[in-house]
Each structure stands twice: as C-alpha cells, then as structure tokens.
Tab-separated table of C-alpha atoms in Angstrom:
chain	number	residue	atom	x	y	z
A	840	UNK	CA	186.668	-47.819	77.587
A	841	UNK	CA	186.407	-45.527	80.622
A	842	UNK	CA	189.724	-44.238	81.985
A	843	UNK	CA	190.170	-45.198	85.679
A	844	UNK	CA	190.047	-42.338	88.157
A	845	UNK	CA	193.378	-40.859	89.168
A	846	UNK	CA	192.352	-41.530	92.762
A	847	UNK	CA	192.943	-45.228	91.981
A	848	UNK	CA	196.501	-44.313	90.997
A	849	UNK	CA	198.578	-45.069	94.124
A	850	UNK	CA	201.365	-42.553	93.550
A	851	UNK	CA	199.011	-39.773	92.533
A	852	UNK	CA	196.894	-40.472	95.616
A	853	UNK	CA	199.979	-40.103	97.822
A	854	UNK	CA	200.878	-36.834	96.114
A	855	UNK	CA	197.263	-35.699	96.466
A	856	UNK	CA	197.240	-36.585	100.187
A	857	UNK	CA	200.581	-34.892	100.848
A	858	UNK	CA	199.407	-31.781	99.067
A	859	UNK	CA	196.139	-31.743	101.035
A	860	UNK	CA	197.927	-31.934	104.402
A	861	UNK	CA	200.459	-29.279	103.468
A	862	UNK	CA	197.965	-26.870	101.896
A	863	UNK	CA	195.686	-26.721	104.950
A	864	UNK	CA	198.628	-25.921	107.217
A	865	UNK	CA	199.979	-23.368	104.754
A	866	UNK	CA	196.686	-21.468	104.760
A	867	UNK	CA	196.926	-21.159	108.534
A	868	UNK	CA	200.464	-19.813	108.202
A	869	UNK	CA	199.523	-17.390	105.414
A	870	UNK	CA	197.286	-15.662	107.937
A	871	UNK	CA	199.516	-16.219	110.947
A	872	UNK	CA	202.865	-14.808	109.795
A	873	UNK	CA	201.600	-11.357	108.716
A	874	UNK	CA	199.289	-11.220	111.731
A	875	UNK	CA	202.243	-12.058	114.010
A	876	UNK	CA	203.984	-9.039	112.490
A	877	UNK	CA	200.953	-6.724	112.684
A	878	UNK	CA	199.411	-7.741	116.013
A	879	UNK	CA	202.272	-9.149	118.097
A	880	UNK	CA	205.145	-7.010	116.801
A	881	UNK	CA	203.143	-3.899	115.707
A	882	UNK	CA	204.705	-3.795	112.231
A	883	UNK	CA	204.182	-0.822	109.920
A	884	UNK	CA	203.058	-0.962	106.288
A	885	UNK	CA	206.658	-0.926	105.080
A	886	UNK	CA	207.694	-3.666	107.521
A	887	UNK	CA	204.842	-5.932	106.403
A	888	UNK	CA	205.853	-5.151	102.818
A	889	UNK	CA	209.388	-6.346	103.615
A	890	UNK	CA	207.916	-9.545	105.068
A	891	UNK	CA	205.879	-10.129	101.903
A	892	UNK	CA	209.014	-9.495	99.830
A	893	UNK	CA	211.090	-11.909	101.956
A	894	UNK	CA	208.554	-14.690	101.377
A	895	UNK	CA	209.060	-14.535	97.615
A	896	UNK	CA	212.585	-13.115	97.143
A	897	UNK	CA	213.975	-16.640	96.715
A	898	UNK	CA	212.470	-16.838	93.220
A	899	UNK	CA	214.856	-14.065	92.200
A	900	UNK	CA	217.819	-15.430	94.166
A	901	UNK	CA	217.822	-19.114	93.164
A	902	UNK	CA	214.952	-19.488	90.706
A	903	UNK	CA	217.075	-20.208	87.621
A	904	UNK	CA	219.717	-22.560	89.093
A	905	UNK	CA	216.948	-24.455	90.914
A	906	UNK	CA	215.639	-25.633	87.547
A	907	UNK	CA	219.007	-27.110	86.584
A	908	UNK	CA	219.299	-28.971	89.891
A	909	UNK	CA	215.731	-30.284	89.585
A	910	UNK	CA	216.578	-31.682	86.138
A	911	UNK	CA	219.735	-33.309	87.569
A	912	UNK	CA	218.394	-34.844	90.801
A	913	UNK	CA	215.570	-37.230	91.836
A	914	UNK	CA	212.543	-34.961	92.171
A	915	UNK	CA	210.901	-36.908	95.004
A	916	UNK	CA	214.004	-36.376	97.170
A	917	UNK	CA	213.829	-32.637	96.523
A	918	UNK	CA	210.150	-32.536	97.520
A	919	UNK	CA	210.741	-34.366	100.805
A	920	UNK	CA	213.809	-32.270	101.711
A	921	UNK	CA	211.952	-29.015	101.028
A	922	UNK	CA	209.077	-30.059	103.302
A	923	UNK	CA	211.458	-30.915	106.154
A	924	UNK	CA	213.306	-27.592	105.858
A	925	UNK	CA	210.044	-25.641	105.992
A	926	UNK	CA	208.861	-27.624	109.024
A	927	UNK	CA	212.008	-26.759	111.004
A	928	UNK	CA	211.964	-23.064	110.083
A	929	UNK	CA	208.295	-22.559	110.955
A	930	UNK	CA	208.674	-24.431	114.245
A	931	UNK	CA	211.246	-21.829	115.316
A	932	UNK	CA	208.583	-19.063	115.396
A	933	UNK	CA	206.472	-20.389	118.300
A	934	UNK	CA	209.644	-21.468	120.130
A	935	UNK	CA	211.118	-17.953	119.952
A	936	UNK	CA	207.774	-16.445	120.982
A	937	UNK	CA	207.523	-18.837	123.936
A	938	UNK	CA	210.952	-17.732	125.216
A	939	UNK	CA	210.244	-14.040	124.575
A	940	UNK	CA	212.777	-13.630	121.768
A	941	UNK	CA	210.578	-13.297	118.686
A	942	UNK	CA	211.479	-10.376	116.413
A	943	UNK	CA	210.741	-9.057	112.949
A	944	UNK	CA	214.259	-10.057	111.908
A	945	UNK	CA	213.484	-13.688	112.730
A	946	UNK	CA	210.236	-13.513	110.754
A	947	UNK	CA	212.193	-12.190	107.774
A	948	UNK	CA	214.724	-15.055	108.074
A	949	UNK	CA	211.969	-17.676	108.386
A	950	UNK	CA	210.094	-16.183	105.422
A	951	UNK	CA	213.225	-16.091	103.259
A	952	UNK	CA	214.355	-19.610	104.218
A	953	UNK	CA	210.881	-21.058	103.672
A	954	UNK	CA	210.777	-19.289	100.327
A	955	UNK	CA	214.053	-20.929	99.248
A	956	UNK	CA	212.637	-24.358	100.084
A	957	UNK	CA	209.380	-23.477	98.306
A	958	UNK	CA	211.251	-22.613	95.093
A	959	UNK	CA	212.730	-26.108	94.921
A	960	UNK	CA	209.451	-27.759	95.964
A	961	UNK	CA	207.342	-25.923	93.389
A	962	UNK	CA	209.732	-26.442	90.469
A	963	UNK	CA	210.157	-30.142	91.340
A	964	UNK	CA	206.421	-30.610	91.927
A	965	UNK	CA	205.360	-29.292	88.522
A	966	UNK	CA	208.160	-31.241	86.832
A	967	UNK	CA	207.285	-34.481	88.680
A	968	UNK	CA	203.579	-34.667	87.804
A	969	UNK	CA	203.987	-35.616	84.086
A	970	UNK	CA	206.111	-38.675	84.941
A	971	UNK	CA	203.662	-39.613	87.709
A	972	UNK	CA	200.365	-39.560	85.751
A	973	UNK	CA	201.369	-39.343	82.079
A	974	UNK	CA	201.016	-36.313	79.839
A	975	UNK	CA	197.617	-37.342	78.519
A	976	UNK	CA	196.140	-36.901	82.048
A	977	UNK	CA	197.828	-33.646	83.024
A	978	UNK	CA	194.692	-31.505	82.782
A	979	UNK	CA	192.836	-33.927	85.075
A	980	UNK	CA	195.749	-34.116	87.526
A	981	UNK	CA	196.260	-30.352	87.661
A	982	UNK	CA	192.524	-29.757	88.123
A	983	UNK	CA	192.337	-32.219	91.045
A	984	UNK	CA	195.331	-30.599	92.727
A	985	UNK	CA	193.724	-27.179	92.256
A	986	UNK	CA	190.658	-28.518	94.060
A	987	UNK	CA	192.960	-29.460	96.962
A	988	UNK	CA	194.506	-26.017	97.051
A	989	UNK	CA	191.193	-24.211	96.965
A	990	UNK	CA	189.488	-26.550	99.429
A	991	UNK	CA	192.348	-25.804	101.806
A	992	UNK	CA	191.814	-22.091	101.188
A	993	UNK	CA	188.203	-22.532	102.300
A	994	UNK	CA	188.920	-24.466	105.502
A	995	UNK	CA	192.376	-23.114	106.342
A	996	UNK	CA	191.633	-19.403	106.863
A	997	UNK	CA	188.536	-20.053	108.976
A	998	UNK	CA	190.412	-22.556	111.148
A	999	UNK	CA	193.479	-20.345	111.192
A	1000	UNK	CA	191.587	-17.188	112.107
A	1001	UNK	CA	189.839	-18.966	114.970
A	1002	UNK	CA	193.075	-20.518	116.228
A	1003	UNK	CA	194.905	-17.200	116.033
A	1004	UNK	CA	192.149	-15.540	118.030
A	1005	UNK	CA	192.123	-18.320	120.645
A	1006	UNK	CA	195.786	-19.339	120.812
A	1007	UNK	CA	197.653	-16.315	119.315
A	1008	UNK	CA	199.274	-16.233	115.892
A	1009	UNK	CA	202.710	-17.692	116.843
A	1010	UNK	CA	201.142	-20.858	118.238
A	1011	UNK	CA	198.992	-21.284	115.120
A	1012	UNK	CA	202.195	-21.545	113.050
A	1013	UNK	CA	202.851	-24.879	114.790
A	1014	UNK	CA	200.107	-26.433	112.649
A	1015	UNK	CA	201.911	-25.500	109.471
A	1016	UNK	CA	205.178	-27.017	110.728
A	1017	UNK	CA	203.362	-30.275	111.549
A	1018	UNK	CA	201.627	-30.259	108.164
A	1019	UNK	CA	204.954	-30.165	106.316
A	1020	UNK	CA	206.166	-33.172	108.324
A	1021	UNK	CA	203.022	-35.090	107.350
A	1022	UNK	CA	203.479	-34.116	103.711
A	1023	UNK	CA	207.100	-35.333	103.742
A	1024	UNK	CA	206.058	-38.722	105.148
A	1025	UNK	CA	203.491	-39.285	102.387
A	1026	UNK	CA	205.818	-38.128	99.601
A	1027	UNK	CA	208.448	-40.517	100.910
A	1028	UNK	CA	206.113	-43.454	100.148
A	1029	UNK	CA	205.844	-42.672	96.400
A	1030	UNK	CA	207.628	-45.407	94.427
A	1031	UNK	CA	207.511	-44.014	90.879
A	1032	UNK	CA	210.645	-44.594	88.818
A	1033	UNK	CA	212.492	-41.457	87.778
A	1034	UNK	CA	214.934	-41.033	84.939
A	1035	UNK	CA	217.875	-39.009	86.255
A	1036	UNK	CA	220.347	-37.835	83.587
A	1037	UNK	CA	223.824	-39.297	83.766
A	1038	UNK	CA	226.516	-36.982	85.147
A	1039	UNK	CA	228.322	-37.184	81.808
A	1040	UNK	CA	225.387	-35.363	80.166
A	1041	UNK	CA	225.833	-32.251	82.302
A	1042	UNK	CA	227.105	-29.202	80.401
A	1043	UNK	CA	227.723	-26.706	83.178
A	1044	UNK	CA	225.325	-24.695	85.329
A	1045	UNK	CA	225.337	-21.488	83.282
A	1046	UNK	CA	224.927	-23.279	79.961
A	1047	UNK	CA	221.970	-25.297	81.226
A	1048	UNK	CA	220.369	-22.174	82.720
A	1049	UNK	CA	220.772	-20.557	79.309
A	1050	UNK	CA	218.989	-23.480	77.649
A	1051	UNK	CA	215.985	-22.958	79.897
A	1052	UNK	CA	215.918	-19.221	79.200
A	1053	UNK	CA	216.203	-19.762	75.438
A	1054	UNK	CA	213.466	-22.382	75.470
A	1055	UNK	CA	210.976	-19.970	77.042
A	1056	UNK	CA	212.220	-16.940	75.080
A	1057	UNK	CA	211.914	-18.729	71.721
A	1058	UNK	CA	208.270	-19.661	72.324
A	1059	UNK	CA	206.031	-16.691	71.618
A	1060	UNK	CA	203.088	-17.872	73.703
A	1061	UNK	CA	205.266	-18.672	76.724
A	1062	UNK	CA	206.706	-15.144	76.512
A	1063	UNK	CA	203.247	-13.590	76.564
A	1064	UNK	CA	202.046	-15.872	79.368
A	1065	UNK	CA	205.125	-14.872	81.361
A	1066	UNK	CA	204.423	-11.178	80.789
A	1067	UNK	CA	200.804	-11.500	81.887
A	1068	UNK	CA	201.534	-13.543	84.994
A	1069	UNK	CA	204.469	-11.345	86.006
A	1070	UNK	CA	202.210	-8.273	85.977
A	1071	UNK	CA	199.500	-10.073	87.955
A	1072	UNK	CA	202.012	-11.265	90.535
A	1073	UNK	CA	203.520	-7.810	90.898
A	1074	UNK	CA	200.005	-6.695	91.827
A	1075	UNK	CA	199.737	-9.670	94.182
A	1076	UNK	CA	202.910	-8.590	95.980
A	1077	UNK	CA	201.497	-5.092	96.411
A	1078	UNK	CA	198.234	-6.468	97.744
A	1079	UNK	CA	200.018	-8.757	100.208
A	1080	UNK	CA	201.831	-5.741	101.666
A	1081	UNK	CA	198.657	-3.845	102.594
A	1082	UNK	CA	195.829	-6.396	102.666
A	1083	UNK	CA	195.988	-7.248	106.386
A	1084	UNK	CA	196.410	-3.605	107.351
A	1085	UNK	CA	193.444	-2.643	105.158
A	1086	UNK	CA	191.180	-5.303	106.672
A	1087	UNK	CA	192.242	-4.810	110.314
A	1088	UNK	CA	192.871	-1.053	110.571
A	1089	UNK	CA	190.706	0.430	107.812
A	1090	UNK	CA	187.746	-1.956	107.686
A	1091	UNK	CA	188.077	-2.986	111.348
A	1092	UNK	CA	187.816	-6.788	111.066
A	1093	UNK	CA	189.037	-9.224	113.728
A	1094	UNK	CA	191.358	-12.164	112.848
A	1095	UNK	CA	188.398	-14.549	113.102
A	1096	UNK	CA	186.294	-12.449	110.727
A	1097	UNK	CA	189.205	-12.218	108.267
A	1098	UNK	CA	189.504	-15.991	108.318
A	1099	UNK	CA	185.816	-16.420	107.539
A	1100	UNK	CA	186.025	-13.801	104.772
A	1101	UNK	CA	188.958	-15.557	103.112
A	1102	UNK	CA	187.161	-18.887	103.368
A	1103	UNK	CA	184.178	-17.430	101.510
A	1104	UNK	CA	186.493	-15.991	98.861
A	1105	UNK	CA	188.240	-19.342	98.442
A	1106	UNK	CA	184.982	-21.033	97.450
A	1107	UNK	CA	185.523	-19.174	94.174
A	1108	UNK	CA	188.758	-21.043	93.614
A	1109	UNK	CA	187.077	-24.361	94.363
A	1110	UNK	CA	184.315	-23.413	91.917
A	1111	UNK	CA	186.909	-22.630	89.277
A	1112	UNK	CA	188.651	-25.977	89.794
A	1113	UNK	CA	185.328	-27.807	89.410
A	1114	UNK	CA	184.618	-25.857	86.195
A	1115	UNK	CA	187.934	-26.696	84.505
A	1116	UNK	CA	186.696	-29.877	82.793
A	1117	UNK	CA	183.290	-28.620	81.615
A	1118	UNK	CA	184.620	-25.206	80.549
A	1119	UNK	CA	187.631	-26.588	78.677
A	1120	UNK	CA	185.302	-28.891	76.726
A	1121	UNK	CA	182.777	-26.143	76.054
A	1122	UNK	CA	185.033	-23.225	75.087
A	1123	UNK	CA	188.345	-25.015	74.428
A	1124	UNK	CA	191.367	-25.866	76.574
A	1125	UNK	CA	193.462	-23.087	75.002
A	1126	UNK	CA	190.721	-20.460	74.776
A	1127	UNK	CA	189.974	-20.846	78.499
A	1128	UNK	CA	193.421	-19.442	79.357
A	1129	UNK	CA	192.693	-15.891	78.180
A	1130	UNK	CA	188.891	-15.871	78.302
A	1131	UNK	CA	188.760	-16.758	82.017
A	1132	UNK	CA	190.781	-13.768	83.202
A	1133	UNK	CA	189.299	-11.338	80.671
A	1134	UNK	CA	185.793	-11.981	82.050
A	1135	UNK	CA	186.622	-12.084	85.776
A	1136	UNK	CA	189.375	-9.486	86.285
A	1137	UNK	CA	187.099	-6.380	86.236
A	1138	UNK	CA	185.524	-7.602	89.482
A	1139	UNK	CA	188.756	-6.739	91.341
A	1140	UNK	CA	187.552	-3.120	91.365
A	1141	UNK	CA	185.103	-4.098	94.128
A	1142	UNK	CA	187.962	-4.837	96.592
A	1143	UNK	CA	189.092	-1.242	97.331
A	1144	UNK	CA	185.421	-0.185	97.592
A	1145	UNK	CA	185.094	-2.297	100.759
A	1146	UNK	CA	183.844	-0.452	103.867
A	1147	UNK	CA	182.630	-1.494	107.335
A	1148	UNK	CA	179.106	-2.889	107.396
A	1149	UNK	CA	177.344	-4.445	104.429
A	1150	UNK	CA	180.068	-3.272	102.028
A	1151	UNK	CA	182.426	-5.908	103.439
A	1152	UNK	CA	180.573	-8.135	100.970
A	1153	UNK	CA	182.177	-6.183	98.088
A	1154	UNK	CA	185.583	-7.627	99.036
A	1155	UNK	CA	184.096	-11.127	99.119
A	1156	UNK	CA	182.322	-10.769	95.750
A	1157	UNK	CA	185.262	-9.193	93.922
A	1158	UNK	CA	187.865	-11.647	95.183
A	1159	UNK	CA	185.457	-14.599	94.792
A	1160	UNK	CA	184.865	-14.000	91.089
A	1161	UNK	CA	188.524	-13.195	90.437
A	1162	UNK	CA	189.620	-16.445	92.095
A	1163	UNK	CA	187.425	-18.422	89.667
A	1164	UNK	CA	189.265	-16.870	86.734
A	1165	UNK	CA	192.681	-17.356	88.324
A	1166	UNK	CA	192.166	-21.103	88.809
A	1167	UNK	CA	190.892	-21.626	85.251
A	1168	UNK	CA	193.861	-19.635	83.942
A	1169	UNK	CA	196.412	-21.483	86.086
A	1170	UNK	CA	195.238	-24.987	85.217
A	1171	UNK	CA	195.189	-24.113	81.517
A	1172	UNK	CA	198.581	-22.451	81.265
A	1173	UNK	CA	200.420	-24.887	83.566
A	1174	UNK	CA	199.010	-27.853	81.631
A	1175	UNK	CA	200.119	-26.229	78.389
A	1176	UNK	CA	203.676	-25.755	79.660
A	1177	UNK	CA	203.937	-29.314	80.933
A	1178	UNK	CA	202.501	-30.661	77.674
A	1179	UNK	CA	204.814	-28.946	75.198
A	1180	UNK	CA	208.110	-29.327	77.075
A	1181	UNK	CA	210.381	-32.397	76.694
A	1182	UNK	CA	210.915	-34.343	79.949
A	1183	UNK	CA	214.592	-33.395	80.280
A	1184	UNK	CA	213.722	-29.683	80.031
A	1185	UNK	CA	210.791	-29.564	82.482
A	1186	UNK	CA	212.777	-28.381	85.493
A	1187	UNK	CA	214.521	-25.599	83.614
A	1188	UNK	CA	211.359	-24.488	81.827
A	1189	UNK	CA	209.373	-24.362	85.074
A	1190	UNK	CA	212.221	-22.614	86.905
A	1191	UNK	CA	212.577	-20.019	84.152
A	1192	UNK	CA	208.851	-19.313	84.231
A	1193	UNK	CA	208.880	-19.142	88.033
A	1194	UNK	CA	211.862	-16.794	87.972
A	1195	UNK	CA	210.099	-14.471	85.542
A	1196	UNK	CA	206.615	-14.538	87.033
A	1197	UNK	CA	207.280	-14.994	90.755
A	1198	UNK	CA	210.349	-12.771	90.738
A	1199	UNK	CA	207.984	-9.794	90.554
A	1200	UNK	CA	206.310	-10.701	93.874
A	1201	UNK	CA	209.025	-9.271	96.180
A	1202	UNK	CA	209.245	-6.163	93.983
A	1203	UNK	CA	205.493	-5.749	94.317
A	1204	UNK	CA	205.740	-6.236	98.079
A	1205	UNK	CA	208.282	-3.434	98.366
A	1206	UNK	CA	206.267	-1.171	96.058
A	1207	UNK	CA	203.068	-1.888	97.973
A	1208	UNK	CA	204.728	-1.139	101.299
A	1209	UNK	CA	206.115	2.177	100.057
A	1210	UNK	CA	202.823	3.224	98.447
A	1211	UNK	CA	200.907	2.171	101.549
A	1212	UNK	CA	203.114	4.343	103.787
A	1213	UNK	CA	202.738	7.348	101.479
A	1214	UNK	CA	199.126	7.137	100.312
A	1215	UNK	CA	197.390	4.531	102.489
A	1216	UNK	CA	196.174	0.981	101.985
A	1217	UNK	CA	193.015	1.831	99.993
A	1218	UNK	CA	194.863	3.924	97.421
A	1219	UNK	CA	197.403	1.136	97.001
A	1220	UNK	CA	194.606	-1.349	96.307
A	1221	UNK	CA	193.370	0.886	93.468
A	1222	UNK	CA	196.836	0.700	91.919
A	1223	UNK	CA	196.624	-3.100	92.289
A	1224	UNK	CA	193.357	-3.077	90.316
A	1225	UNK	CA	194.924	-1.090	87.472
A	1226	UNK	CA	197.936	-3.403	87.154
A	1227	UNK	CA	195.746	-6.520	87.308
A	1228	UNK	CA	193.650	-5.208	84.408
A	1229	UNK	CA	196.822	-4.569	82.369
A	1230	UNK	CA	197.874	-8.187	82.989
A	1231	UNK	CA	194.948	-9.394	80.857
A	1232	UNK	CA	196.280	-7.711	77.702
A	1233	UNK	CA	199.182	-10.071	76.686
A	1234	UNK	CA	197.178	-13.340	76.507
A	1235	UNK	CA	194.225	-11.613	74.834
A	1236	UNK	CA	196.551	-10.285	72.117
A	1237	UNK	CA	198.463	-13.574	71.787
A	1238	UNK	CA	197.903	-16.375	69.235
A	1239	UNK	CA	195.801	-18.063	71.924
A	1240	UNK	CA	192.806	-15.990	70.865
A	1241	UNK	CA	192.714	-17.811	67.485
A	1242	UNK	CA	193.023	-21.282	69.040
A	1243	UNK	CA	190.497	-23.567	70.633
A	1244	UNK	CA	192.454	-26.437	72.222
A	1245	UNK	CA	195.938	-27.189	73.492
A	1246	UNK	CA	198.416	-28.775	71.054
A	1247	UNK	CA	198.935	-32.549	70.806
A	1248	UNK	CA	201.191	-34.202	73.390
A	1249	UNK	CA	204.776	-34.105	72.007
A	1250	UNK	CA	207.160	-37.018	71.692
A	1251	UNK	CA	208.881	-37.169	75.110
A	1252	UNK	CA	212.076	-38.085	73.282
A	1253	UNK	CA	211.658	-35.171	70.879
A	1254	UNK	CA	214.307	-32.496	70.304
A	1255	UNK	CA	215.544	-30.425	73.204
A	1256	UNK	CA	217.420	-27.154	73.060
A	1257	UNK	CA	220.651	-28.900	72.176
A	1258	UNK	CA	219.030	-29.979	68.904
A	1259	UNK	CA	218.034	-26.428	68.013
A	1260	UNK	CA	221.559	-25.088	67.709
A	1261	UNK	CA	221.358	-24.425	63.989
A	1262	UNK	CA	219.667	-21.521	62.318
A	1263	UNK	CA	220.055	-17.804	61.937
A	1264	UNK	CA	219.455	-15.821	65.120
A	1265	UNK	CA	217.247	-12.773	65.422
A	1266	UNK	CA	217.086	-10.380	68.328
A	1267	UNK	CA	213.761	-10.387	70.181
A	1268	UNK	CA	212.758	-9.244	73.660
A	1269	UNK	CA	212.294	-11.812	76.449
A	1270	UNK	CA	209.079	-10.219	77.705
A	1271	UNK	CA	209.323	-7.090	75.627
A	1272	UNK	CA	212.377	-4.827	75.482
A	1273	UNK	CA	210.332	-1.945	76.821
A	1274	UNK	CA	209.826	-3.918	80.019
A	1275	UNK	CA	213.296	-5.393	80.507
A	1276	UNK	CA	215.717	-3.727	78.132
A	1277	UNK	CA	217.455	-7.101	77.748
A	1278	UNK	CA	217.495	-8.567	74.234
A	1279	UNK	CA	217.736	-12.343	73.919
A	1280	UNK	CA	218.250	-14.659	71.007
A	1281	UNK	CA	215.326	-16.335	69.298
A	1282	UNK	CA	216.103	-19.276	67.072
A	1283	UNK	CA	213.854	-20.453	64.234
A	1284	UNK	CA	211.650	-23.316	65.441
A	1285	UNK	CA	210.841	-26.126	62.976
A	1286	UNK	CA	207.165	-26.850	62.373
A	1287	UNK	CA	207.384	-30.258	64.034
A	1288	UNK	CA	209.132	-28.950	67.155
A	1289	UNK	CA	207.184	-29.831	70.340
A	1290	UNK	CA	207.492	-26.272	71.587
A	1291	UNK	CA	205.645	-24.851	68.646
A	1292	UNK	CA	202.996	-27.412	67.751
A	1293	UNK	CA	202.209	-28.788	64.326
A	1294	UNK	CA	201.683	-25.609	62.341
A	1295	UNK	CA	203.646	-22.344	62.114
A	1296	UNK	CA	200.758	-19.930	61.502
A	1297	UNK	CA	199.445	-19.561	65.057
A	1298	UNK	CA	202.825	-18.486	66.376
A	1299	UNK	CA	203.323	-15.891	63.688
A	1300	UNK	CA	202.004	-12.378	63.790
A	1301	UNK	CA	199.257	-13.206	61.371
A	1302	UNK	CA	195.815	-14.565	62.149
A	1303	UNK	CA	195.351	-18.019	60.555
A	1304	UNK	CA	191.616	-17.477	60.438
A	1305	UNK	CA	188.847	-19.825	61.489
A	1306	UNK	CA	188.246	-23.302	60.222
A	1307	UNK	CA	185.194	-23.941	58.063
A	1308	UNK	CA	183.165	-24.791	61.177
A	1309	UNK	CA	184.025	-21.472	62.758
A	1310	UNK	CA	186.581	-22.844	65.231
A	1311	UNK	CA	190.348	-22.551	65.302
A	1312	UNK	CA	192.431	-25.186	63.585
A	1313	UNK	CA	195.163	-25.316	66.184
A	1314	UNK	CA	195.901	-24.449	69.825
A	1315	UNK	CA	198.967	-23.699	72.188
A	1316	UNK	CA	200.559	-22.023	76.178
A	1317	UNK	CA	201.506	-18.773	87.792
A	1318	UNK	CA	197.021	-17.267	93.346
A	1319	UNK	CA	193.271	-14.071	93.925
A	1320	UNK	CA	193.915	-10.641	92.427
A	1321	UNK	CA	197.541	-10.957	92.108
A	1322	UNK	CA	197.356	-14.642	92.594
A	1323	UNK	CA	197.140	-15.337	88.950
A	1324	UNK	CA	200.606	-16.530	89.069
A	1325	UNK	CA	201.939	-19.757	88.061
A	1326	UNK	CA	200.672	-22.128	90.703
C-alpha cells in the first residue's frame, strides 16, 4: 500500500507553509542586515564580525536551558511566540532608519534579540516534527523542509538584492518582519495534540540540563557529529564576517549581483534536498552522512580563488557543490538524532547539540573579523577552507563508515536518562579533551538502549566488518561552507 504524501497531512502542510513564508523573508534579511552595516553605516571588517557574532551568540547564552523549557512547554506556543518576537525586532530597523536614528548598536541588539528567539524556535521546531509526522516519516519530512529552505535561498537573495538596490537595505528588512507574522498565523492553526510533562515530573533546571548533556556525551556518534559540525560552523562564522566585504570591496559586485550569485549557489542546496531520497536508498541513510561532505568539501577551495570577471564563477561552483553536500549531511544527521532520542528528551538533546555546534558561530565571527582586519578577506577565506576540510575528519573516522542505514525507530516509551543511572562511570571527553579540556561522565549503555541501537559493536572502537553481502550489518547519528551546521 502506497503511503499518502505528507502534503495531504494537514498539520505538516501548515508547518510547511509557515516555513516557506518565513524562509523567503529570512533570506532577504540575511543579505539586508550585513549590507545595512556595510553600505549604510560603513562598518569595518571587525564591526561586521561583531554583527555576525551577535546573530548567533544566543546559542551560547541560552542554548542549554532552552532545551529544558522546550521539553516542559507546548512546542507550538514557543514557535508562534518566537516568530512574533522576531517580527517586532526586525520592524524596528526600518523605523529607526526612517527617523534617522539607525546605528550599529541597534543592529547588534536586533541581531542578538532575534538570535534568542531563533534558539527557541529551532529547538522547538526540530523537537515538534516527530510528534507531527511520526518517526517513520522523519527522513521524508526533513527532506521536504530542506527543499523549502533551499528554494527560499534561490528566490530570496535575488529578490532581496534587487529590493535592496531599489529600496535600500533597511526597507527590505520590512519583508522579513512581515514574513514572521505570516508564519506565526499559520503555525497557530496547527491542531496536533502535544504531551506536556506534568509539573511534578520536573527535577530542576540544572539537573535536566545535565541529562541532556549526558545523553549526547554518552553516545559516541553524537559526539563525533557534534565535533564535525562545530568545526564547520566555526568556519561559517568566519566566512560570515568577511563574505560581504570580499564580494563588494574585493570582487566589486553590486547588491543585485550578489543576490543573483547567492541564488545560483542555492540551487545546489535544492539539488541536495532532491537527492536525499535516491542517495539514501543507493548508498545508505547512514553512509550518506559522512560520504556527502567528504566528496563535496574540497570544492570550497574555489571560493577564495574568486576574482572579477569570469572567475566570479569559481565562487558559484565551489559554494554550489558544497551546498549539495551540506544538505545531504544535515538531513541525514538530524533524522538520526530525532530517530534515536526518546520523545521526552528531544528538546534537551536538540538544545545540547545546538549549544555545541552553533555556539562556535559567534566565536568564528569574532575570529573572522580579527583575521580580516589583519590579513584581509581573501586570506581569511583560505583559513575557512582549511577548517572546513578538518571538519570532515570526525564522521569519516566514526562508526558511521562501517554502517549502511540508520538504526530502527526506538520505542518512544523506552528508557530515558533517568533509567541509565546505574553502572560504573568512566571519564571521556565531550568532544575530545584536547578541544575542550572538560571531562564528562560516560555511562555504559545497554545493547537495547535506543541511543545505541541493537548491537554494541558499531559503537566500539573496533570495526565489526562487513556482512556476507559486503554491506554493513547495522547503522547509527547542524548551512554552505560553514553552513554544515545543524539545520
């Protein structure tokens, strides 16, 4: 029997529509805010780096407690509230510009406030999807939503660049504010039933944050995915700090030309989203996670080779191919995380991963701004290439390379962290002690635990070897170069 299309699923269709409206407006704003700083306020490399850092600093500030609150509250309410907050903040930019009071300080405040709302929206959004469509359709749902995001990246920059050139960047931000209002209205019509834990089940903010950290830290593949995505997003933060300056001042492109260029690049993301189903069937839903970025990441070296004239195409080709790999990687690893995590832990798991992998974005923004001031935008982009290549190493060396497909869907009522309290602890690094210096506790995970899958071999240091048919017997697992982050 053929499974009905998710587009016939009323609540998913509303989520899909809300996401479409919001994503198109967001793409306009992604161009407009940095261009407001560069063109209207004449910001330096370091000042645009601060703006990039402000947009993502919230993942460090409230990333972990956000997961606890998402697990405690109705997720639809969080999504609607976050949209409304972002609409109000973005609307303040054109108003201040109209009255002659726009400043870099206000842009920093708007970026930081929007980032806080985005933290709650993103954690709630990824935690809401499994209850909306069912865990057996997560890959399909995530792939369709990636198509939305990448379609918006095709249309949004071209529309945004043209609007910025015709109407100025501050006025273009109005579209993003309106888009968030439209998204909130559609999300408000979703009528899916949510199971909200009783207040008596709460165990304190710090204890519940700790459960989320231990859940991710005790799962070897999640640790390696976090390490890879954190490195890629650090590079993304660096790129965000110098990208507009590189394209406007070094390459000499106009806002309209930048919009067209980004639209061309975003076709790669749409291509990747369309390839998710066929590729996951052909090479395996687990194997696609590491194979996609291993094949496409070397193309990022074309970006800093960009020059005026025909060599502008090098930027388009490099970022185009990389965006294909990023989308395949994101759909695979996000689906894995949603699949192996019990319902009551989804918010904390997603928040912990976001804290680890998006928390590097503001650090990368600051580093990119400083490097750009000292050595120039092109040299900084070469550093971005090197870090992005390093980000491929953890998943390639993980147990994923011996697996073909994702693990079976776990029992949603299976054991959570509170049921894993027994066992002898061993000290292991969260993402590697060399990187953080912070040891955390890893508890033994039983073979039937949903976090580990049905067999212990693939999460051990040893290679379980191929099955008789040459395939693996078992499988398990954040945005462009530096967009490989957990989307």
